[in-house]
C-alpha positions as MATLAB code, in Angstrom:
seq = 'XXXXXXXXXXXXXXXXXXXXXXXXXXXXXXXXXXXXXXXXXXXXXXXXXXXXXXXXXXXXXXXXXXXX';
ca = [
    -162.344  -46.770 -109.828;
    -159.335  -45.593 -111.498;
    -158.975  -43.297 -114.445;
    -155.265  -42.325 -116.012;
    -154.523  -39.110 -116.966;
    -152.050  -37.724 -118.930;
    -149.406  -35.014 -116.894;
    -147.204  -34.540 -119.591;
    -149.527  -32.368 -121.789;
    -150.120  -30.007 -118.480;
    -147.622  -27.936 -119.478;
    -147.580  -27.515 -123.231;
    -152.140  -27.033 -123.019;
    -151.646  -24.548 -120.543;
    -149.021  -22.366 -122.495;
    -150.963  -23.176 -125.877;
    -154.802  -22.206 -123.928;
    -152.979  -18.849 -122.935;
    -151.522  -17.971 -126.440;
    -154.945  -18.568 -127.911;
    -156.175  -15.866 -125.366;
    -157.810  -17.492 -122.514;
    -158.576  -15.935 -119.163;
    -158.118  -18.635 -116.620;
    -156.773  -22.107 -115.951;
    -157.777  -24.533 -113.420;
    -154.485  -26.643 -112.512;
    -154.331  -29.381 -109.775;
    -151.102  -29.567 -108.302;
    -149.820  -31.654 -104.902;
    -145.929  -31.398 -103.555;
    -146.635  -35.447 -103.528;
    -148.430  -36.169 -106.854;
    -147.454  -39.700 -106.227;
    -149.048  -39.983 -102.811;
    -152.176  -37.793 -103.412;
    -155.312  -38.848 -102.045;
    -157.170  -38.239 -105.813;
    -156.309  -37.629 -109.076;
    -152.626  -38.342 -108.473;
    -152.242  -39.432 -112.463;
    -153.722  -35.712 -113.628;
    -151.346  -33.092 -111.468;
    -148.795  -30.614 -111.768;
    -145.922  -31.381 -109.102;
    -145.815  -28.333 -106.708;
    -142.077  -27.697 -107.673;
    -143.189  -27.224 -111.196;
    -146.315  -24.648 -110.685;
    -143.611  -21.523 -110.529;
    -141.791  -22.039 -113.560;
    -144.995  -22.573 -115.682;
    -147.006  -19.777 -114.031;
    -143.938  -17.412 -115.153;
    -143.931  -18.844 -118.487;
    -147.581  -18.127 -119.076;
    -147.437  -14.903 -117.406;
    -144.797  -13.873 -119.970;
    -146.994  -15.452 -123.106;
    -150.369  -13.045 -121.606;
    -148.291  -10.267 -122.194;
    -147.265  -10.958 -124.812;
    -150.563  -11.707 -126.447;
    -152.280   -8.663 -124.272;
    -149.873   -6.550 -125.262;
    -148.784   -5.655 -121.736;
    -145.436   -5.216 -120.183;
    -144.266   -4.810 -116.757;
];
């Protein structure tokens, strides 16, 4: 069977879970989301996981109150 899923928001629920405090994220990300053996409709593209883990990085310290 095949279920959609819904990439787009991958981004924005990540940054959002981590403003609201949260400790951890579980992403799925392939350097081929089109030709991934599973769950190609629900991941992050490989080339994309950098940007987003400095972006979130920058919003925990910002929350936590840390700073480099």
């Amino acid at each position: 069977s095949h279920s959609g899923g819904t990439p787009q928001f991958i981004l924005p629920l990540a940054r959002a879970a981590v403003a609201c405090g949260c400790d951890a994220l579980f992403l799925e990300t392939h350097p081929d989301t089109k030709n991934a053996l599973c769950d190609k409709d629900s991941m992050l593209p490989l080339d994309d996981l950098e940007e987003l883990l400095i972006q979130i990085r920058a919003i925990d310290e910002v929350i936590r109150g840390k700073s480099d």
